[in-house]
mmCIF file of C-alpha atoms in Angstrom:
data_model
loop_
_atom_site.group_PDB
_atom_site.id
_atom_site.type_symbol
_atom_site.label_atom_id
_atom_site.label_comp_id
_atom_site.label_asym_id
_atom_site.label_seq_id
_atom_site.Cartn_x
_atom_site.Cartn_y
_atom_site.Cartn_z
ATOM 1 C CA MET A 1329 0.884 98.442 26.938
ATOM 2 C CA ILE A 1330 2.088 97.322 23.502
ATOM 3 C CA THR A 1331 1.300 93.696 24.407
ATOM 4 C CA ALA A 1332 -2.231 94.679 25.316
ATOM 5 C CA ILE A 1333 -2.821 96.527 22.060
ATOM 6 C CA VAL A 1334 -1.321 93.749 19.951
ATOM 7 C CA ALA A 1335 -3.189 91.015 21.826
ATOM 8 C CA ILE A 1336 -6.594 92.662 21.541
ATOM 9 C CA SER A 1337 -5.981 93.584 17.901
ATOM 10 C CA LEU A 1338 -5.012 90.019 17.068
ATOM 11 C CA LEU A 1339 -8.062 88.724 18.896
ATOM 12 C CA ALA A 1340 -10.279 91.135 16.952
ATOM 13 C CA LEU A 1341 -8.568 90.187 13.697
ATOM 14 C CA PHE A 1342 -9.114 86.505 14.376
ATOM 15 C CA PHE A 1343 -12.782 87.041 15.153
ATOM 16 C CA GLY A 1344 -13.137 89.268 12.105
ATOM 17 C CA LEU A 1345 -11.720 86.566 9.860
ATOM 18 C CA LEU A 1346 -13.991 83.990 11.465
ATOM 19 C CA LEU A 1347 -17.068 86.144 10.852
ATOM 20 C CA GLY A 1348 -15.955 86.935 7.325
ATOM 21 C CA TYR A 1349 -15.563 83.266 6.553
ATOM 22 C CA SER A 1350 -18.892 82.300 8.084
ATOM 23 C CA ASN A 1351 -20.559 85.124 6.185
ATOM 24 C CA ILE A 1352 -19.488 83.419 2.967
ATOM 25 C CA ARG A 1353 -20.077 79.911 4.277
ATOM 26 C CA PHE A 1354 -23.581 80.630 5.608
ATOM 27 C CA HIS A 1355 -24.586 83.066 2.912
ATOM 28 C CA VAL A 1356 -28.344 83.120 2.362
ATOM 29 C CA GLU A 1357 -29.694 83.725 -1.086
ATOM 30 C CA GLU A 1358 -32.465 86.230 -0.620
ATOM 31 C CA ASP A 1359 -34.935 86.551 -3.435
ATOM 32 C CA PRO A 1360 -33.835 89.847 -5.017
ATOM 33 C CA ILE A 1361 -37.143 90.263 -6.833
ATOM 34 C CA ALA A 1362 -39.173 89.921 -3.654
ATOM 35 C CA GLU A 1363 -37.103 92.677 -2.078
ATOM 36 C CA LYS A 1364 -37.606 94.979 -5.045
ATOM 37 C CA VAL A 1365 -41.349 94.294 -5.003
ATOM 38 C CA ASN A 1366 -41.396 94.933 -1.278
ATOM 39 C CA ASP A 1367 -39.720 98.301 -1.804
ATOM 40 C CA LEU A 1368 -42.553 99.353 -4.113
ATOM 41 C CA LEU A 1369 -45.323 98.445 -1.676
ATOM 42 C CA PRO A 1370 -46.633 101.113 0.702
ATOM 43 C CA GLN A 1371 -45.565 99.202 3.876
ATOM 44 C CA SER A 1372 -48.744 100.014 5.735
ATOM 45 C CA GLN A 1373 -49.018 96.278 6.599
ATOM 46 C CA CYS A 1374 -52.807 96.543 6.310
ATOM 47 C CA GLY A 1375 -53.444 93.017 5.080
ATOM 48 C CA GLN A 1376 -56.099 93.990 2.526
ATOM 49 C CA CYS A 1377 -54.293 91.842 -0.034
ATOM 50 C CA GLY A 1378 -55.064 88.778 2.089
ATOM 51 C CA TYR A 1379 -51.447 88.302 3.165
ATOM 52 C CA PRO A 1380 -50.268 89.023 6.708
ATOM 53 C CA GLY A 1381 -48.162 91.976 5.595
ATOM 54 C CA CYS A 1382 -46.366 93.673 2.752
ATOM 55 C CA LEU A 1383 -43.359 91.327 2.717
ATOM 56 C CA PRO A 1384 -45.397 88.093 2.420
ATOM 57 C CA TYR A 1385 -47.412 89.664 -0.402
ATOM 58 C CA ALA A 1386 -44.179 90.768 -2.092
ATOM 59 C CA GLU A 1387 -42.826 87.214 -1.833
ATOM 60 C CA ALA A 1388 -46.024 85.806 -3.320
ATOM 61 C CA VAL A 1389 -45.910 88.322 -6.170
ATOM 62 C CA ALA A 1390 -42.263 87.525 -6.839
ATOM 63 C CA LYS A 1391 -43.084 83.833 -7.044
ATOM 64 C CA GLY A 1392 -45.959 84.599 -9.365
ATOM 65 C CA GLU A 1393 -48.512 83.219 -6.914
ATOM 66 C CA ALA A 1394 -50.404 86.460 -6.496
ATOM 67 C CA PRO A 1395 -51.626 89.003 -9.050
ATOM 68 C CA ILE A 1396 -50.121 92.477 -8.892
ATOM 69 C CA ASN A 1397 -53.406 94.309 -8.424
ATOM 70 C CA MET A 1398 -54.222 93.368 -4.852
ATOM 71 C CA CYS A 1399 -52.846 96.360 -2.996
ATOM 72 C CA PRO A 1400 -55.599 98.947 -2.472
ATOM 73 C CA PRO A 1401 -53.496 101.421 -0.440
ATOM 74 C CA GLY A 1402 -50.872 101.490 -3.194
ATOM 75 C CA GLY A 1403 -53.575 101.931 -5.787
ATOM 76 C CA GLU A 1404 -53.045 102.064 -9.494
ATOM 77 C CA SER A 1405 -49.615 103.673 -9.334
ATOM 78 C CA THR A 1406 -48.180 100.772 -7.322
ATOM 79 C CA MET A 1407 -49.788 98.277 -9.699
ATOM 80 C CA LEU A 1408 -48.245 100.107 -12.683
ATOM 81 C CA SER A 1409 -44.763 100.219 -11.190
ATOM 82 C CA LEU A 1410 -45.071 96.526 -10.278
ATOM 83 C CA SER A 1411 -46.066 95.674 -13.839
ATOM 84 C CA GLU A 1412 -43.082 97.657 -15.093
ATOM 85 C CA LEU A 1413 -40.720 95.872 -12.698
ATOM 86 C CA LEU A 1414 -41.991 92.383 -13.401
ATOM 87 C CA GLY A 1415 -42.773 92.859 -17.068
ATOM 88 C CA VAL A 1416 -46.401 91.767 -16.748
ATOM 89 C CA GLU A 1417 -49.376 93.383 -18.365
ATOM 90 C CA PRO A 1418 -50.981 96.050 -16.220
ATOM 91 C CA MET A 1419 -54.293 94.764 -14.910
ATOM 92 C CA PRO A 1420 -57.225 96.669 -13.499
ATOM 93 C CA MET A 1421 -57.313 97.050 -9.764
ATOM 94 C CA ASP A 1422 -59.496 94.629 -7.792
ATOM 95 C CA ALA A 1423 -63.104 94.208 -8.780
ATOM 96 C CA VAL A 1424 -64.276 96.017 -5.677
ATOM 97 C CA ALA A 1425 -62.084 98.982 -6.353
ATOM 98 C CA GLU A 1426 -63.193 98.989 -9.973
ATOM 99 C CA GLU A 1427 -66.831 99.127 -9.012
ATOM 100 C CA ASP A 1428 -66.799 102.391 -7.159
ATOM 101 C CA ALA A 1429 -63.842 103.802 -9.063
ATOM 102 C CA GLY A 1430 -61.755 106.076 -6.993
ATOM 103 C CA ARG A 1431 -59.879 106.084 -3.779
ATOM 104 C CA LYS A 1432 -61.746 105.558 -0.560
ATOM 105 C CA VAL A 1433 -60.749 107.392 2.543
ATOM 106 C CA ALA A 1434 -61.819 107.083 6.158
ATOM 107 C CA VAL A 1435 -64.212 109.709 7.417
ATOM 108 C CA ILE A 1436 -64.911 110.265 11.103
ATOM 109 C CA ASP A 1437 -68.405 111.285 12.105
ATOM 110 C CA GLU A 1438 -67.383 114.112 14.358
ATOM 111 C CA GLN A 1439 -70.783 114.237 16.075
ATOM 112 C CA VAL A 1440 -70.332 110.707 17.373
ATOM 113 C CA CYS A 1441 -66.572 110.679 18.042
ATOM 114 C CA ILE A 1442 -65.793 110.484 21.764
ATOM 115 C CA GLY A 1443 -62.114 111.342 21.402
ATOM 116 C CA CYS A 1444 -60.678 108.073 22.673
ATOM 117 C CA THR A 1445 -57.523 108.209 20.439
ATOM 118 C CA VAL A 1446 -57.788 104.479 19.681
ATOM 119 C CA CYS A 1447 -57.984 105.075 15.937
ATOM 120 C CA ILE A 1448 -54.950 107.378 16.064
ATOM 121 C CA LYS A 1449 -52.877 104.517 17.450
ATOM 122 C CA ALA A 1450 -54.260 102.121 14.848
ATOM 123 C CA CYS A 1451 -53.463 104.356 11.865
ATOM 124 C CA PRO A 1452 -50.281 103.126 10.176
ATOM 125 C CA VAL A 1453 -49.678 106.374 8.289
ATOM 126 C CA ASP A 1454 -50.545 108.936 11.007
ATOM 127 C CA ALA A 1455 -53.402 110.345 8.993
ATOM 128 C CA ILE A 1456 -55.707 110.901 11.983
ATOM 129 C CA LEU A 1457 -55.494 114.105 13.918
ATOM 130 C CA GLY A 1458 -56.836 114.588 17.429
ATOM 131 C CA ALA A 1459 -56.198 114.399 21.140
ATOM 132 C CA THR A 1460 -57.778 112.740 24.159
ATOM 133 C CA LYS A 1461 -61.385 113.894 24.682
ATOM 134 C CA GLN A 1462 -61.117 116.039 21.544
ATOM 135 C CA MET A 1463 -62.855 114.934 18.403
ATOM 136 C CA HIS A 1464 -60.607 113.480 15.723
ATOM 137 C CA THR A 1465 -60.484 114.030 12.026
ATOM 138 C CA VAL A 1466 -58.872 112.316 9.068
ATOM 139 C CA ILE A 1467 -56.391 114.089 6.826
ATOM 140 C CA SER A 1468 -57.778 112.665 3.622
ATOM 141 C CA GLU A 1469 -54.646 113.288 1.536
ATOM 142 C CA GLU A 1470 -52.654 111.130 3.952
ATOM 143 C CA CYS A 1471 -55.263 108.384 4.311
ATOM 144 C CA THR A 1472 -54.472 105.226 2.345
ATOM 145 C CA GLY A 1473 -57.896 103.679 2.898
ATOM 146 C CA CYS A 1474 -56.506 100.659 4.702
ATOM 147 C CA GLU A 1475 -59.562 100.415 7.004
ATOM 148 C CA LYS A 1476 -57.406 99.634 10.027
ATOM 149 C CA CYS A 1477 -59.032 102.382 12.083
ATOM 150 C CA MET A 1478 -62.572 101.061 11.613
ATOM 151 C CA GLU A 1479 -62.363 97.971 13.766
ATOM 152 C CA PRO A 1480 -60.957 99.463 16.981
ATOM 153 C CA CYS A 1481 -63.383 102.408 17.077
ATOM 154 C CA PRO A 1482 -65.620 101.808 20.120
ATOM 155 C CA VAL A 1483 -68.504 103.897 18.786
ATOM 156 C CA ASP A 1484 -68.243 102.871 15.112
ATOM 157 C CA CYS A 1485 -68.073 106.440 13.915
ATOM 158 C CA ILE A 1486 -65.586 105.771 11.102
ATOM 159 C CA THR A 1487 -66.837 105.032 7.624
ATOM 160 C CA MET A 1488 -65.068 104.571 4.337
ATOM 161 C CA GLU A 1489 -66.236 107.134 1.834
ATOM 162 C CA LYS A 1490 -65.314 107.977 -1.669
ATOM 163 C CA GLU A 1491 -62.907 110.833 -1.754
ATOM 164 C CA ARG A 1492 -64.560 113.931 -3.120
ATOM 165 C CA PRO A 1493 -62.629 115.217 -6.102
ATOM 166 C CA ASP A 1494 -60.944 118.535 -5.560
ATOM 167 C CA VAL A 1495 -59.020 120.757 -7.934
ATOM 168 C CA GLY A 1496 -55.943 118.561 -7.584
ATOM 169 C CA SER A 1497 -57.527 115.134 -8.007
ATOM 170 C CA TRP A 1498 -60.364 115.741 -10.453
ATOM 171 C CA VAL A 1499 -59.833 114.122 -13.820
ATOM 172 C CA TRP A 1500 -61.822 114.464 -16.977
ATOM 173 C CA PRO A 1501 -64.075 111.390 -17.057
ATOM 174 C CA PHE A 1502 -63.565 109.240 -20.108
ATOM 175 C CA PRO A 1503 -66.556 107.393 -21.453
ATOM 176 C CA ALA A 1504 -65.999 103.660 -20.949
ATOM 177 C CA ASP A 1505 -66.933 101.144 -23.657
ATOM 178 C CA GLY A 1506 -69.302 103.475 -25.400
ATOM 179 C CA GLN A 1507 -71.344 103.954 -22.241
ATOM 180 C CA PRO A 1508 -72.459 107.483 -21.582
ATOM 181 C CA CYS A 1509 -69.962 108.954 -19.175
ATOM 182 C CA GLU A 1510 -70.898 109.488 -15.591
ATOM 183 C CA VAL A 1511 -69.624 112.836 -14.512
ATOM 184 C CA ALA A 1512 -68.342 112.764 -10.977
ATOM 185 C CA GLU A 1513 -69.620 116.258 -10.276
ATOM 186 C CA VAL A 1514 -73.150 115.265 -11.174
ATOM 187 C CA LYS A 1515 -72.999 112.238 -8.882
ATOM 188 C CA VAL A 1516 -71.799 114.346 -5.986
ATOM 189 C CA ALA A 1517 -74.601 116.796 -6.633
ATOM 190 C CA GLN A 1518 -77.084 113.911 -6.640
ATOM 191 C CA ASP A 1519 -75.685 112.619 -3.370
ATOM 192 C CA ASP A 1520 -76.167 116.037 -1.853
ATOM 193 C CA ALA A 1521 -79.703 116.240 -3.157
ATOM 194 C CA THR A 1522 -80.680 112.889 -1.628
ATOM 195 C CA GLU A 1523 -79.050 113.925 1.611
ATOM 196 C CA ILE A 1524 -81.084 117.092 1.769
ATOM 197 C CA GLU A 1525 -84.247 115.161 1.025
ATOM 198 C CA GLU A 1526 -83.465 112.681 3.728
ATOM 199 C CA ARG A 1527 -82.964 115.449 6.231
ATOM 200 C CA LYS A 1528 -86.260 116.999 5.211
ATOM 201 C CA ALA A 1529 -88.010 113.702 5.673
ATOM 202 C CA ALA A 1530 -86.493 113.366 9.120
ATOM 203 C CA MET B 926 -20.031 65.003 39.796
ATOM 204 C CA GLU B 927 -22.124 66.220 42.693
ATOM 205 C CA GLU B 928 -20.559 69.610 42.315
ATOM 206 C CA TYR B 929 -21.635 69.869 38.686
ATOM 207 C CA ALA B 930 -25.210 68.963 39.566
ATOM 208 C CA LEU B 931 -25.137 71.594 42.262
ATOM 209 C CA ILE B 932 -23.936 74.227 39.803
ATOM 210 C CA LEU B 933 -26.857 73.416 37.511
ATOM 211 C CA ILE B 934 -29.457 73.487 40.287
ATOM 212 C CA SER B 935 -27.948 76.641 41.678
ATOM 213 C CA THR B 936 -27.980 78.578 38.412
ATOM 214 C CA ILE B 937 -31.354 77.324 37.186
ATOM 215 C CA LEU B 938 -33.380 77.614 40.377
ATOM 216 C CA VAL B 939 -31.661 78.977 43.457
ATOM 217 C CA ASN B 940 -29.582 81.782 41.944
ATOM 218 C CA ASN B 941 -31.718 82.269 38.870
ATOM 219 C CA PHE B 942 -30.160 85.022 36.792
ATOM 220 C CA VAL B 943 -33.389 86.803 35.977
ATOM 221 C CA LEU B 944 -35.459 86.507 39.112
ATOM 222 C CA VAL B 945 -32.786 86.424 41.804
ATOM 223 C CA LYS B 946 -29.801 88.249 40.297
ATOM 224 C CA PHE B 947 -31.932 90.537 38.116
ATOM 225 C CA LEU B 948 -29.756 90.203 35.026
ATOM 226 C CA GLY B 949 -31.180 90.081 31.513
ATOM 227 C CA LEU B 950 -34.428 91.834 32.322
ATOM 228 C CA CYS B 951 -34.696 93.511 28.913
ATOM 229 C CA PRO B 952 -35.436 90.360 26.890
ATOM 230 C CA PHE B 953 -37.345 88.977 29.879
ATOM 231 C CA LEU B 954 -39.941 91.715 29.460
ATOM 232 C CA GLY B 955 -39.443 92.297 25.738
ATOM 233 C CA VAL B 956 -39.762 88.827 24.242
ATOM 234 C CA SER B 957 -42.235 87.312 26.657
ATOM 235 C CA SER B 958 -45.532 88.204 25.015
ATOM 236 C CA LYS B 959 -45.780 84.886 23.144
ATOM 237 C CA VAL B 960 -44.656 81.422 24.219
ATOM 238 C CA GLU B 961 -43.344 80.575 20.740
ATOM 239 C CA THR B 962 -40.972 83.521 20.565
ATOM 240 C CA ALA B 963 -39.993 82.944 24.183
ATOM 241 C CA VAL B 964 -38.963 79.377 23.381
ATOM 242 C CA GLY B 965 -36.989 80.576 20.359
ATOM 243 C CA MET B 966 -35.307 83.316 22.342
ATOM 244 C CA GLY B 967 -34.532 80.850 25.117
ATOM 245 C CA MET B 968 -32.862 78.465 22.686
ATOM 246 C CA ALA B 969 -30.857 81.222 20.997
ATOM 247 C CA THR B 970 -29.737 82.594 24.359
ATOM 248 C CA THR B 971 -28.810 79.120 25.599
ATOM 249 C CA PHE B 972 -26.628 78.566 22.567
ATOM 250 C CA VAL B 973 -24.984 81.984 22.799
ATOM 251 C CA LEU B 974 -24.487 81.868 26.559
ATOM 252 C CA THR B 975 -22.936 78.418 26.656
ATOM 253 C CA LEU B 976 -20.625 79.157 23.761
ATOM 254 C CA SER B 977 -19.643 82.599 24.996
ATOM 255 C CA SER B 978 -18.893 81.414 28.528
ATOM 256 C CA ILE B 979 -16.640 78.676 27.132
ATOM 257 C CA LEU B 980 -14.921 81.072 24.747
ATOM 258 C CA SER B 981 -14.481 83.792 27.328
ATOM 259 C CA TYR B 982 -12.970 81.256 29.703
ATOM 260 C CA LEU B 983 -10.490 80.252 26.988
ATOM 261 C CA VAL B 984 -9.693 83.853 26.106
ATOM 262 C CA ASN B 985 -9.172 84.705 29.749
ATOM 263 C CA ASP B 986 -7.019 81.673 30.554
ATOM 264 C CA TYR B 987 -4.892 81.446 27.425
ATOM 265 C CA LEU B 988 -4.634 85.077 26.357
ATOM 266 C CA LEU B 989 -5.348 87.565 29.115
ATOM 267 C CA THR B 990 -3.771 85.827 32.119
ATOM 268 C CA PRO B 991 -0.463 84.764 30.459
ATOM 269 C CA LEU B 992 0.010 88.258 29.003
ATOM 270 C CA ASP B 993 -0.945 89.850 32.306
ATOM 271 C CA ILE B 994 -3.638 92.029 30.771
ATOM 272 C CA GLU B 995 -6.617 90.985 32.884
ATOM 273 C CA TYR B 996 -7.714 94.600 33.103
ATOM 274 C CA LEU B 997 -8.925 94.262 29.491
ATOM 275 C CA ARG B 998 -11.293 91.477 30.507
ATOM 276 C CA THR B 999 -14.536 93.384 29.977
ATOM 277 C CA ILE B 1000 -13.666 94.648 26.514
ATOM 278 C CA ALA B 1001 -12.347 91.258 25.421
ATOM 279 C CA PHE B 1002 -15.482 89.510 26.694
ATOM 280 C CA ILE B 1003 -17.752 91.968 24.930
ATOM 281 C CA LEU B 1004 -15.830 91.239 21.739
ATOM 282 C CA VAL B 1005 -16.322 87.502 22.251
ATOM 283 C CA ILE B 1006 -20.048 87.894 22.938
ATOM 284 C CA ALA B 1007 -20.620 90.142 19.924
ATOM 285 C CA VAL B 1008 -18.882 87.642 17.662
ATOM 286 C CA VAL B 1009 -20.840 84.683 19.037
ATOM 287 C CA VAL B 1010 -24.129 86.547 18.568
ATOM 288 C CA GLN B 1011 -23.244 87.526 15.004
ATOM 289 C CA PHE B 1012 -22.251 83.961 14.282
ATOM 290 C CA THR B 1013 -25.487 82.607 15.758
ATOM 291 C CA GLU B 1014 -27.470 85.077 13.689
ATOM 292 C CA MET B 1015 -25.794 83.946 10.479
ATOM 293 C CA VAL B 1016 -26.228 80.259 11.248
ATOM 294 C CA MET B 1017 -29.850 80.767 12.232
ATOM 295 C CA HIS B 1018 -30.558 82.802 9.106
ATOM 296 C CA LYS B 1019 -29.238 79.906 7.085
ATOM 297 C CA THR B 1020 -30.748 76.986 8.962
ATOM 298 C CA SER B 1021 -34.042 78.287 10.338
ATOM 299 C CA PRO B 1022 -35.476 81.323 8.508
ATOM 300 C CA VAL B 1023 -38.746 81.018 10.450
ATOM 301 C CA LEU B 1024 -37.012 81.348 13.801
ATOM 302 C CA TYR B 1025 -34.909 84.154 12.328
ATOM 303 C CA GLN B 1026 -38.026 86.105 11.369
ATOM 304 C CA LEU B 1027 -39.705 85.312 14.669
ATOM 305 C CA LEU B 1028 -36.852 86.614 16.800
ATOM 306 C CA GLY B 1029 -36.355 89.646 14.609
ATOM 307 C CA ILE B 1030 -34.574 92.438 16.386
ATOM 308 C CA PHE B 1031 -34.199 90.502 19.611
ATOM 309 C CA LEU B 1032 -31.372 88.391 18.274
ATOM 310 C CA PRO B 1033 -28.838 91.245 18.165
ATOM 311 C CA LEU B 1034 -30.247 92.234 21.555
ATOM 312 C CA ILE B 1035 -28.587 89.153 23.069
ATOM 313 C CA THR B 1036 -25.358 91.129 22.703
ATOM 314 C CA THR B 1037 -26.599 93.646 25.217
ATOM 315 C CA ASN B 1038 -28.178 91.016 27.449
ATOM 316 C CA CYS B 1039 -26.244 91.702 30.622
ATOM 317 C CA ALA B 1040 -26.688 88.102 31.768
ATOM 318 C CA VAL B 1041 -24.266 87.028 29.029
ATOM 319 C CA LEU B 1042 -21.493 89.344 30.163
ATOM 320 C CA GLY B 1043 -22.484 88.693 33.771
ATOM 321 C CA VAL B 1044 -21.928 84.950 33.410
ATOM 322 C CA ALA B 1045 -18.529 85.466 31.771
ATOM 323 C CA LEU B 1046 -17.369 87.792 34.540
ATOM 324 C CA LEU B 1047 -18.835 85.697 37.376
ATOM 325 C CA ASN B 1048 -17.022 82.649 35.993
ATOM 326 C CA ILE B 1049 -13.718 84.435 36.532
ATOM 327 C CA GLN B 1050 -14.767 85.828 39.889
ATOM 328 C CA GLU B 1051 -15.692 82.418 41.234
ATOM 329 C CA ASP B 1052 -12.590 80.684 39.828
ATOM 330 C CA HIS B 1053 -14.478 78.152 37.742
ATOM 331 C CA ASN B 1054 -12.527 75.665 35.669
ATOM 332 C CA PHE B 1055 -13.380 74.854 32.051
ATOM 333 C CA ILE B 1056 -16.233 72.401 32.639
ATOM 334 C CA GLU B 1057 -17.631 74.441 35.490
ATOM 335 C CA SER B 1058 -17.658 77.554 33.279
ATOM 336 C CA ALA B 1059 -19.502 75.736 30.518
ATOM 337 C CA LEU B 1060 -22.016 74.300 32.992
ATOM 338 C CA TYR B 1061 -22.449 77.670 34.693
ATOM 339 C CA GLY B 1062 -23.177 79.298 31.335
ATOM 340 C CA PHE B 1063 -25.550 76.550 30.277
ATOM 341 C CA GLY B 1064 -27.321 76.549 33.646
ATOM 342 C CA ALA B 1065 -27.741 80.312 33.605
ATOM 343 C CA ALA B 1066 -29.233 80.112 30.116
ATOM 344 C CA ALA B 1067 -31.491 77.201 31.052
ATOM 345 C CA GLY B 1068 -32.734 79.178 34.044
ATOM 346 C CA PHE B 1069 -33.273 82.214 31.848
ATOM 347 C CA SER B 1070 -35.204 80.152 29.286
ATOM 348 C CA LEU B 1071 -37.286 78.445 31.958
ATOM 349 C CA VAL B 1072 -38.333 81.723 33.522
ATOM 350 C CA LEU B 1073 -38.879 83.350 30.126
ATOM 351 C CA VAL B 1074 -41.200 80.572 28.943
ATOM 352 C CA LEU B 1075 -43.087 80.465 32.253
ATOM 353 C CA PHE B 1076 -43.501 84.226 32.198
ATOM 354 C CA ALA B 1077 -44.650 84.208 28.566
ATOM 355 C CA ALA B 1078 -47.255 81.565 29.388
ATOM 356 C CA VAL B 1079 -48.502 83.644 32.317
ATOM 357 C CA ARG B 1080 -48.647 86.746 30.138
ATOM 358 C CA GLU B 1081 -50.664 84.928 27.485
ATOM 359 C CA ARG B 1082 -53.225 84.077 30.156
ATOM 360 C CA ILE B 1083 -53.209 87.619 31.500
ATOM 361 C CA ASP B 1084 -53.940 88.973 28.017
ATOM 362 C CA VAL B 1085 -57.373 87.381 28.070
ATOM 363 C CA ALA B 1086 -58.011 88.019 31.753
ATOM 364 C CA ASP B 1087 -60.073 90.932 32.983
ATOM 365 C CA VAL B 1088 -57.342 93.191 34.324
ATOM 366 C CA PRO B 1089 -58.378 96.482 35.951
ATOM 367 C CA LEU B 1090 -57.674 99.379 33.599
ATOM 368 C CA PRO B 1091 -54.824 101.037 35.560
ATOM 369 C CA PHE B 1092 -52.902 97.739 35.618
ATOM 370 C CA LYS B 1093 -53.336 96.817 31.962
ATOM 371 C CA GLY B 1094 -50.294 96.036 29.809
ATOM 372 C CA SER B 1095 -46.795 96.487 31.188
ATOM 373 C CA ALA B 1096 -47.945 97.282 34.720
ATOM 374 C CA VAL B 1097 -49.448 93.870 35.314
ATOM 375 C CA ALA B 1098 -46.427 92.265 33.625
ATOM 376 C CA MET B 1099 -44.142 93.996 36.123
ATOM 377 C CA ILE B 1100 -46.307 92.881 39.036
ATOM 378 C CA THR B 1101 -46.281 89.327 37.704
ATOM 379 C CA ALA B 1102 -42.498 89.424 37.375
ATOM 380 C CA GLY B 1103 -42.239 90.608 40.967
ATOM 381 C CA LEU B 1104 -44.505 87.819 42.204
ATOM 382 C CA MET B 1105 -42.505 85.249 40.247
ATOM 383 C CA SER B 1106 -39.319 86.602 41.743
ATOM 384 C CA MET B 1107 -40.769 86.224 45.221
ATOM 385 C CA ALA B 1108 -41.862 82.694 44.391
ATOM 386 C CA PHE B 1109 -38.312 81.860 43.301
ATOM 387 C CA MET B 1110 -37.028 83.034 46.661
ATOM 388 C CA GLY B 1111 -38.630 79.862 47.934
ATOM 389 C CA PHE B 1112 -35.824 77.877 46.284
ATOM 390 C CA ALA B 1113 -33.256 79.636 48.476
ATOM 391 C CA GLY B 1114 -33.138 76.814 51.006
ATOM 392 C CA LEU B 1115 -33.203 74.022 48.416
ATOM 393 C CA VAL B 1116 -29.505 73.224 48.609
ATOM 394 C CA SER B 1117 -26.891 74.534 50.966
ATOM 395 C CA VAL B 1118 -23.563 75.037 49.236
#
């Protein structure tokens, strides 16, 4: 009995020492900055930055090969925390994002949706609600706008639309570069007006 | 010499661990969706299996048998296997980061690959000596790798084939595995030991 305990303990001790030594001997220097950058990214692995996932983008950012403003799901807040971490000047989000200012979210045309659940499986953040043969809908607060649900949809009923401002997300529009400010409310109202006209025409 | 050749042929083809003995089915189905990862997994398993069957032979012959504690064989072998896998993981992380990323979570899974423990225990059961144990381990791993790569290649072709809806995905993979297993039964009469 005692022999057994001692023998197995010694064996384990020997192996432990071996592993401990090889841990030091084969230690791999991981880029600590890349890991920190990776922690700040949203991990939706959407690939909108042009890299195959969040980690490759983080590595590129850490090496200084990629600008910090290429992550649309993370948005401005991610860009700002990246600039704080890396000590670079904050830069505006991508040109595309700049153009139509504001977060885009997926919207499902519920008239067309056939309830196939394919988009639910594609969504990396579980922002789509629905069940088989039931129409689906997008929880817009959860949606990161990664566009991953658009491709698999068999009836192409998902579109990316600008998120309508609500009480929580509406901000006072600042006039940019002396241009007369474009009030979001007014634009929404205009959109509605054109929609109504279109319907009338049809 | 002839005996060693027979051990290799036996473990690789006739008594293939995956398709005839049905050991190590988890990585067989888990890592076989791409040929590249299958090759990597095969190499990692070959390394681990050969090393662990040698080490477990040594542990059994020079520690367990002299002290008369053979009843601790399983636990001691599991210890050996876990250490070898950990060691392989560290070395691979250092030498081949690409392979390390490719294999991902499957590397620690070698620990629970029952073929590894199976080989160690069968070595004792069949009274293999040192060289025979090493060859048995290597042959088992080579057979495992061969079948894994073949299966991965078949699965890559199936992915683009027009499979009826009820059979899509894992179902057709299972059927393929069954067919391959039946095909390997054809090797049964290859050598008579």
